[in-house]
Amino acid sequence: MLRSLNLNAPIASSGRFLLQQQHRQSVRLLSAAPAAAKPADSKRRSLAKPDRPNIVLVEGVRTPFLQSGTDYKRLMPHDLARHSLLTLANRTKLDKSIVDYIVMGTVIQEVKTSNIAREAALGAGYSDRIPAHTVTQACISSNQAITTCMGLLATGAAQVCIAGGVEFMSDVPIRLNSHLLSMRKAKSLPDQLSVGGRILGSLTGGVELPAVAEFSTNETMGHSADRLCAAFGISRRAQDEFALRSHTLAAQAAKDGLLTEIEPFKVPGVANTVSRDNGVRPSSMEAMSKLKPAFVKPHGTITAANASFLTDGASACLLTTEETAKRLGLKPKAYLRDFMYVSQDPKDQLLLGPAYATPRILERNGLSLADIDAFEYHEAFAGQILANLAALDSDYFAKQYMGRQAGKYGAPPMDKLNCWGGSLSIGHPFGATGVRLVTCAANRLLKGSGQLALVAACAAGGQGHAMLVEAYPQ
């Protein structure tokens, strides 16, 4: 049974070895240019299975992802989710009445729209006959929305589905505990004054904000990530380099017009239409090095610059079977071939989901790292990404924690990883990131990255997800 990481075990030196090999020079991460585009190899074995329908991603869209407290701050999450559903239908020229089911993910729910999938669908003009439900699985909530739809399509319970997600960190629910309920029950003036005093005491003493710590461990994700970096010997400099790489690649992708999934959003009362992610800000190592640790003070290595930021945004994608797509005249972008969820110790391995999921899903499909042309890994923290790469490249970790007696599996090559930026730069609206990852993987394949892509993500609770995406013949 997997337990705590031994901070004194050889794993730390293994992590340092990986960093020395892949990031020896301070500019190595930035100079690792994305792999040259190449067409899908028609001679390569397809991952199609004769006993399963071919499930396809027709299209994926998202709002621009914005830092919380900026241009979206006066909206509701419903507004962003509705926009993603509406623009998806417009882009694909979809007859909304043919959709059989809608699933959306979210993490911190707006109490007015607890089933936001249903409310957003109605607001976007979808038929009131279309069932919709909302799922939550932390940072992989819209991954779960996608795979839930895949299950409906695979079993024939639905022919056309929409999966999506939304998160709105600009205005999160705040609890005033039971005092307000007591006020409603207070009949006499003395009772009302007494309860009013307790309410004022709650306000001055600090209201209860949504939990940012793991319920099972009472530790924040940032603190856990900092400890993970210490366990694997991930330096502050390596984290800053990776974060700078993410911002640099995202800025270049935006400049080159590669982030085609973005659907501009006109915010009421704001003069300019929002058309770009506003968290992409390439800086410098010098500027980043001046920031103080955000979680483990004063000696931690995670800062505001090498961690993902609180983000508002929504996403949606259209899924169906290949047979149905042909019948409806829809042109798919990619096949969604296989997926996997994993869970591990939430105390010391909270963010290692990709390290556990990557070997398992590839081996289940008879693949190796060399068969994958594009990797899209969720970037919660730069250190989390580097720790996962170190874990995959560690003989000690493979044998001690993954039960792989043959030793390490190996880490994805940097020139194939997150070549258009990632969550560190683009942003991470918890419930919407999964659809962004899958859509980006499909778009990278479509742009000539090759035939197969692997999506992987960590999530709160010590969970993880991986999915295999295959290019659709163009």
Coordinates of C-alpha atoms in Angstrom, one line a residue, residues 46-448:
S46 CA -4.8 2.8 -35.2
L47 CA -6.2 2.4 -31.7
A48 CA -9.6 1.5 -33.0
K49 CA -11.2 -1.5 -31.3
P50 CA -13.6 -3.7 -33.3
D51 CA -16.0 -4.2 -30.3
R52 CA -16.3 -0.4 -29.6
P53 CA -17.8 2.5 -31.5
N54 CA -15.3 5.1 -32.6
I55 CA -16.0 8.2 -30.4
V56 CA -15.0 11.5 -31.9
L57 CA -14.4 15.0 -30.8
V58 CA -16.0 17.2 -33.4
E59 CA -15.0 20.6 -31.9
G60 CA -14.1 22.3 -28.7
V61 CA -14.4 25.9 -27.7
R62 CA -13.7 28.0 -24.6
T63 CA -14.0 31.6 -23.4
P64 CA -10.8 33.5 -22.9
F65 CA -9.5 32.5 -19.5
L66 CA -9.1 35.6 -17.3
Q67 CA -7.5 36.2 -13.9
S68 CA -10.2 36.4 -11.3
G69 CA -11.3 39.9 -10.3
T70 CA -10.8 41.3 -13.8
D71 CA -13.2 41.8 -16.7
Y72 CA -15.6 38.9 -15.8
K73 CA -15.9 39.9 -12.1
R74 CA -19.5 41.2 -12.4
L75 CA -20.8 38.1 -14.2
M76 CA -22.1 34.8 -13.0
P77 CA -20.6 31.4 -13.9
H78 CA -23.8 30.7 -15.8
D79 CA -22.9 33.5 -18.2
L80 CA -19.6 31.9 -19.1
A81 CA -21.0 28.4 -19.4
R82 CA -23.9 29.6 -21.5
H83 CA -21.5 31.4 -23.9
S84 CA -19.4 28.2 -24.4
L85 CA -22.5 26.2 -25.2
L86 CA -23.9 28.8 -27.5
T87 CA -20.6 29.4 -29.4
L88 CA -20.0 25.7 -29.8
A89 CA -23.4 25.4 -31.5
N90 CA -22.7 28.4 -33.7
R91 CA -19.3 27.2 -34.7
T92 CA -20.4 23.7 -35.7
K93 CA -23.7 24.9 -37.1
L94 CA -25.3 22.4 -34.8
D95 CA -29.0 21.8 -34.8
K96 CA -29.3 22.0 -31.0
S97 CA -32.4 19.8 -31.0
I98 CA -30.3 16.7 -31.9
V99 CA -28.2 16.9 -28.7
D100 CA -29.1 14.0 -26.4
Y101 CA -27.3 14.9 -23.3
I102 CA -25.1 17.7 -21.7
V103 CA -22.6 17.2 -18.9
M104 CA -20.6 20.0 -17.4
G105 CA -18.0 20.1 -14.6
T106 CA -17.5 22.7 -11.9
V107 CA -15.9 22.7 -8.5
I108 CA -17.1 25.7 -6.4
Q109 CA -20.8 25.9 -7.2
E110 CA -22.9 29.0 -7.4
V111 CA -25.8 28.2 -5.1
K112 CA -28.3 29.9 -7.5
T113 CA -27.4 27.5 -10.3
S114 CA -26.4 24.3 -8.5
N115 CA -27.0 22.3 -11.7
I116 CA -25.2 24.7 -13.9
A117 CA -25.2 22.4 -16.9
R118 CA -29.0 22.5 -17.1
E119 CA -29.2 26.3 -16.5
A120 CA -26.5 27.1 -19.0
A121 CA -28.1 24.9 -21.6
L122 CA -31.5 26.5 -21.2
G123 CA -29.9 30.0 -21.3
A124 CA -28.1 29.0 -24.6
G125 CA -31.3 28.1 -26.3
Y126 CA -31.0 24.3 -26.1
S127 CA -34.2 22.3 -25.9
D128 CA -35.8 21.9 -22.5
R129 CA -36.1 18.2 -23.5
I130 CA -32.4 17.7 -23.3
P131 CA -31.2 16.3 -19.9
A132 CA -28.2 17.9 -18.3
H133 CA -26.3 17.3 -15.2
T134 CA -23.2 18.7 -13.4
V135 CA -20.2 16.7 -12.2
T136 CA -17.4 17.6 -9.8
Q137 CA -14.0 16.0 -9.5
A138 CA -11.7 18.9 -8.6
C139 CA -9.3 19.9 -11.4
I140 CA -10.5 17.0 -13.6
S141 CA -14.2 17.9 -13.5
S142 CA -14.6 18.5 -17.2
N143 CA -12.4 15.4 -17.9
Q144 CA -15.1 13.6 -16.0
A145 CA -17.8 15.4 -18.1
I146 CA -16.1 14.1 -21.3
T147 CA -15.7 10.5 -20.1
T148 CA -19.3 10.5 -18.8
C149 CA -20.4 11.4 -22.3
M150 CA -18.1 8.8 -23.8
G151 CA -19.9 6.2 -21.7
L152 CA -23.3 7.4 -22.9
L153 CA -22.1 7.2 -26.5
A154 CA -20.3 3.9 -26.1
T155 CA -23.4 2.2 -24.7
G156 CA -25.8 3.7 -27.2
A157 CA -27.6 5.6 -24.6
A158 CA -26.9 8.8 -26.5
Q159 CA -25.8 9.7 -30.0
V160 CA -24.8 13.3 -29.6
C161 CA -23.4 14.8 -26.4
I162 CA -21.8 18.0 -25.2
A163 CA -19.3 18.0 -22.4
G164 CA -18.0 21.2 -20.8
G165 CA -17.0 22.9 -17.6
V166 CA -16.9 26.3 -15.9
E167 CA -15.3 27.9 -12.9
F168 CA -15.8 31.4 -11.5
M169 CA -13.3 32.5 -8.9
S170 CA -14.3 36.2 -8.9
D171 CA -17.3 35.6 -6.7
V172 CA -17.3 32.5 -4.6
P173 CA -20.0 31.6 -2.0
I174 CA -19.1 32.7 1.5
R175 CA -20.7 31.0 4.5
L176 CA -22.1 32.9 7.5
N177 CA -22.9 29.6 9.2
S178 CA -26.1 29.2 11.2
H179 CA -26.5 32.7 12.5
L180 CA -28.6 34.0 9.6
L181 CA -31.0 31.0 10.0
S182 CA -31.3 31.8 13.7
M183 CA -32.2 35.4 12.8
R184 CA -35.2 34.2 10.7
K185 CA -36.4 32.2 13.7
A186 CA -36.0 35.0 16.3
K187 CA -39.4 36.4 17.2
S188 CA -38.8 39.0 19.9
L189 CA -36.6 42.1 19.7
P190 CA -34.2 40.9 22.4
D191 CA -33.7 37.6 20.5
Q192 CA -33.1 39.4 17.2
L193 CA -30.6 41.8 18.8
S194 CA -28.8 38.8 20.3
V195 CA -28.5 37.0 17.0
G196 CA -27.6 40.3 15.3
G197 CA -24.7 40.6 17.7
R198 CA -23.4 37.1 16.8
I199 CA -23.7 37.9 13.1
L200 CA -21.6 41.1 13.6
G201 CA -19.1 39.0 15.5
S202 CA -18.8 36.6 12.6
L203 CA -18.2 39.4 10.2
T204 CA -15.5 41.0 12.3
G205 CA -13.9 37.7 13.2
G206 CA -13.7 36.7 9.5
V207 CA -16.3 34.9 7.4
E208 CA -15.9 31.3 6.4
L209 CA -14.5 31.2 2.8
P210 CA -14.6 28.1 0.6
A211 CA -12.0 25.5 1.7
V212 CA -8.6 25.7 0.0
A213 CA -7.2 22.9 2.0
E214 CA -7.6 19.2 1.5
F215 CA -10.4 18.0 3.9
S216 CA -8.6 14.7 4.6
T217 CA -5.2 16.2 5.4
N218 CA -6.0 19.9 6.2
E219 CA -3.1 20.9 3.9
T220 CA -3.3 23.4 1.1
M221 CA -2.4 22.2 -2.4
G222 CA 0.4 24.7 -2.6
H223 CA 1.9 23.5 0.7
S224 CA 1.7 19.9 -0.5
A225 CA 3.3 20.9 -3.8
D226 CA 6.1 22.6 -2.0
R227 CA 6.8 19.4 0.0
L228 CA 6.7 17.4 -3.2
C229 CA 9.3 19.6 -4.8
A230 CA 11.5 19.1 -1.7
A231 CA 11.1 15.3 -1.9
F232 CA 12.2 15.2 -5.6
G233 CA 14.9 17.9 -5.3
I234 CA 13.1 20.3 -7.6
S235 CA 14.9 23.6 -7.3
R236 CA 13.3 27.0 -7.3
R237 CA 15.2 27.9 -10.4
A238 CA 14.0 24.9 -12.4
Q239 CA 10.4 25.8 -11.4
D240 CA 10.8 29.4 -12.5
E241 CA 12.4 28.2 -15.8
F242 CA 9.4 25.9 -16.5
A243 CA 6.9 28.7 -15.7
L244 CA 8.7 31.1 -18.0
R245 CA 8.7 28.5 -20.7
S246 CA 4.9 28.1 -20.3
H247 CA 4.3 31.8 -20.6
T248 CA 6.7 32.2 -23.5
L249 CA 5.1 29.3 -25.5
A250 CA 1.6 30.5 -24.8
A251 CA 2.4 34.0 -25.9
Q252 CA 3.9 32.6 -29.1
A253 CA 0.9 30.3 -29.7
A254 CA -1.4 33.3 -29.4
K255 CA 0.7 35.4 -31.7
D256 CA 0.7 32.6 -34.3
G257 CA -3.0 32.2 -34.1
L258 CA -2.9 28.7 -32.8
L259 CA -5.4 29.1 -29.9
T260 CA -8.3 28.8 -32.2
E261 CA -10.6 27.3 -29.6
I262 CA -11.1 30.8 -28.0
E263 CA -14.5 32.3 -28.6
P264 CA -14.5 36.1 -27.8
F265 CA -16.8 37.3 -25.1
K266 CA -18.6 40.7 -24.9
V267 CA -18.9 41.6 -21.3
P268 CA -21.8 44.0 -20.6
G269 CA -20.5 47.4 -19.6
V270 CA -17.0 46.7 -20.8
A271 CA -16.0 48.6 -23.9
N272 CA -13.7 46.1 -25.6
T273 CA -14.6 42.5 -26.4
V274 CA -12.5 40.0 -24.5
S275 CA -10.7 37.9 -27.0
R276 CA -7.4 36.8 -25.3
D277 CA -6.3 35.1 -22.1
N278 CA -5.1 37.8 -19.8
G279 CA -2.7 35.8 -17.6
V280 CA -0.1 35.2 -20.3
R281 CA 2.8 37.4 -19.3
P282 CA 6.3 36.4 -20.2
S283 CA 8.6 37.8 -17.6
S284 CA 12.3 37.2 -16.8
M285 CA 14.2 34.9 -14.5
E286 CA 15.5 38.0 -12.7
A287 CA 12.0 39.3 -12.0
M288 CA 10.7 35.9 -11.0
S289 CA 13.5 35.3 -8.6
K290 CA 12.6 38.3 -6.5
L291 CA 9.2 36.9 -5.5
K292 CA 8.9 35.4 -2.0
P293 CA 7.6 31.9 -1.3
A294 CA 3.8 31.8 -1.2
F295 CA 3.2 28.7 1.0
V296 CA 6.2 27.4 2.9
K297 CA 7.8 30.5 4.3
P298 CA 10.6 31.5 4.2
H299 CA 12.3 28.6 2.5
G300 CA 9.7 27.2 0.1
T301 CA 10.1 27.2 -3.6
I302 CA 6.6 27.8 -4.9
T303 CA 5.7 31.5 -5.7
A304 CA 3.0 33.3 -7.5
A305 CA 5.1 33.2 -10.6
N306 CA 5.5 29.4 -10.8
A307 CA 1.9 28.5 -9.7
S308 CA -1.3 28.6 -11.7
F309 CA -3.5 31.6 -10.8
L310 CA -7.2 31.9 -9.8
T311 CA -9.1 31.9 -13.1
D312 CA -12.6 32.5 -14.5
G313 CA -13.5 30.6 -17.7
A314 CA -15.7 28.0 -19.4
S315 CA -15.3 25.4 -22.1
A316 CA -17.4 23.0 -24.1
C317 CA -16.9 20.3 -26.7
L318 CA -19.2 18.3 -29.1
L319 CA -18.9 14.5 -28.9
T320 CA -20.5 11.8 -31.0
T321 CA -19.7 8.6 -32.7
E322 CA -17.9 8.5 -36.1
E323 CA -21.0 6.9 -37.6
T324 CA -23.3 9.6 -36.4
A325 CA -20.9 12.3 -37.4
K326 CA -20.8 11.0 -41.0
R327 CA -24.6 10.8 -41.0
L328 CA -25.0 14.4 -39.8
G329 CA -22.2 15.8 -42.0
L330 CA -20.0 16.7 -39.1
K331 CA -16.2 16.8 -39.6
P332 CA -14.4 15.4 -36.5
K333 CA -11.0 16.6 -35.3
A334 CA -10.0 13.5 -33.3
Y335 CA -10.9 10.1 -31.9
L336 CA -11.1 9.8 -28.1
R337 CA -9.6 6.3 -27.8
D338 CA -9.2 5.5 -24.1
F339 CA -9.1 7.0 -20.7
M340 CA -8.1 6.2 -17.1
Y341 CA -8.6 7.5 -13.6
V342 CA -6.1 6.9 -10.8
S343 CA -6.0 7.7 -7.1
Q344 CA -3.1 7.7 -4.7
D345 CA -2.1 9.0 -1.2
P346 CA -3.5 12.5 -0.8
K347 CA -1.0 13.4 1.9
D348 CA 2.4 13.0 0.2
Q349 CA 1.4 12.1 -3.4
L350 CA -1.5 14.6 -3.9
L351 CA -0.3 15.8 -7.4
L352 CA 1.3 12.7 -8.8
G353 CA -1.7 11.5 -10.8
P354 CA 0.0 11.9 -14.2
A355 CA 3.0 9.8 -13.1
Y356 CA 0.7 6.9 -12.1
A357 CA -1.7 7.2 -15.1
T358 CA 0.8 7.7 -17.9
P359 CA 2.4 4.2 -17.9
R360 CA -0.8 2.4 -17.2
I361 CA -2.8 3.8 -20.0
L362 CA 0.0 3.5 -22.5
E363 CA 0.8 -0.1 -21.6
R364 CA -2.9 -1.0 -21.7
N365 CA -2.9 0.1 -25.3
G366 CA 0.4 -1.5 -26.2
L367 CA 2.1 1.9 -26.6
S368 CA 5.3 3.5 -25.4
L369 CA 6.3 7.1 -24.8
A370 CA 7.9 7.1 -28.3
D371 CA 4.5 6.4 -29.9
I372 CA 3.1 9.7 -28.5
D373 CA 3.5 12.8 -30.7
A374 CA 2.0 15.4 -28.4
F375 CA 1.7 15.5 -24.6
E376 CA -0.8 17.9 -22.8
Y377 CA -0.2 17.8 -19.1
H378 CA -2.1 20.0 -16.7
E379 CA 0.2 22.6 -15.0
A380 CA -1.1 23.2 -11.5
F381 CA 2.4 24.2 -10.4
A382 CA 5.7 24.2 -12.3
G383 CA 7.1 22.0 -9.5
Q384 CA 4.2 19.6 -9.8
I385 CA 5.0 19.0 -13.5
L386 CA 8.7 18.6 -12.8
A387 CA 8.0 16.2 -9.9
N388 CA 5.8 14.0 -12.1
L389 CA 8.6 13.9 -14.7
A390 CA 11.1 13.1 -12.0
A391 CA 8.8 10.3 -10.7
L392 CA 8.5 8.8 -14.1
D393 CA 12.3 8.9 -14.5
S394 CA 13.0 7.4 -11.1
D395 CA 13.9 3.7 -10.6
Y396 CA 13.4 4.1 -6.9
F397 CA 9.9 5.6 -7.3
A398 CA 8.9 3.0 -9.9
K399 CA 9.9 0.1 -7.7
Q400 CA 8.9 1.5 -4.3
Y401 CA 5.6 3.1 -5.1
M402 CA 4.4 2.0 -8.5
G403 CA 5.3 -1.7 -8.2
R404 CA 7.3 -1.6 -11.4
Q405 CA 10.2 -4.0 -10.7
A406 CA 11.6 -3.4 -14.1
G407 CA 12.4 0.1 -13.1
K408 CA 11.5 3.5 -14.3
Y409 CA 9.1 4.1 -17.2
G410 CA 10.7 7.3 -18.5
A411 CA 9.5 10.9 -18.8
P412 CA 7.9 12.6 -21.8
P413 CA 10.4 14.6 -23.9
M414 CA 10.2 18.3 -23.3
D415 CA 9.9 19.2 -27.0
K416 CA 6.6 17.4 -27.2
L417 CA 5.1 18.7 -23.9
N418 CA 2.7 21.6 -23.7
C419 CA 4.1 23.2 -26.7
W420 CA 1.4 25.9 -26.8
G421 CA 1.6 26.8 -23.2
G422 CA -0.3 25.4 -20.3
S423 CA -2.3 26.2 -17.1
L424 CA 0.5 28.2 -15.6
S425 CA 0.2 30.8 -18.3
I426 CA -3.2 30.3 -19.9
G427 CA -5.0 29.9 -16.6
H428 CA -6.8 27.1 -14.7
P429 CA -10.6 27.5 -14.2
F430 CA -10.9 24.2 -12.3
G431 CA -14.0 22.9 -13.9
A432 CA -13.0 23.9 -17.5
T433 CA -9.4 22.9 -17.8
G434 CA -10.0 19.3 -18.9
V435 CA -11.9 20.3 -22.1
R436 CA -9.1 22.8 -22.9
L437 CA -6.5 20.1 -22.6
V438 CA -8.3 17.6 -24.8
T439 CA -9.2 20.3 -27.4
C440 CA -5.6 21.6 -27.5
A441 CA -4.3 18.0 -27.9
A442 CA -6.7 17.5 -30.9
N443 CA -5.7 20.9 -32.4
R444 CA -2.0 20.2 -32.1
L445 CA -2.5 16.9 -33.9
L446 CA -4.6 18.7 -36.5
K447 CA -1.7 21.2 -37.0
G448 CA 0.6 18.4 -37.9

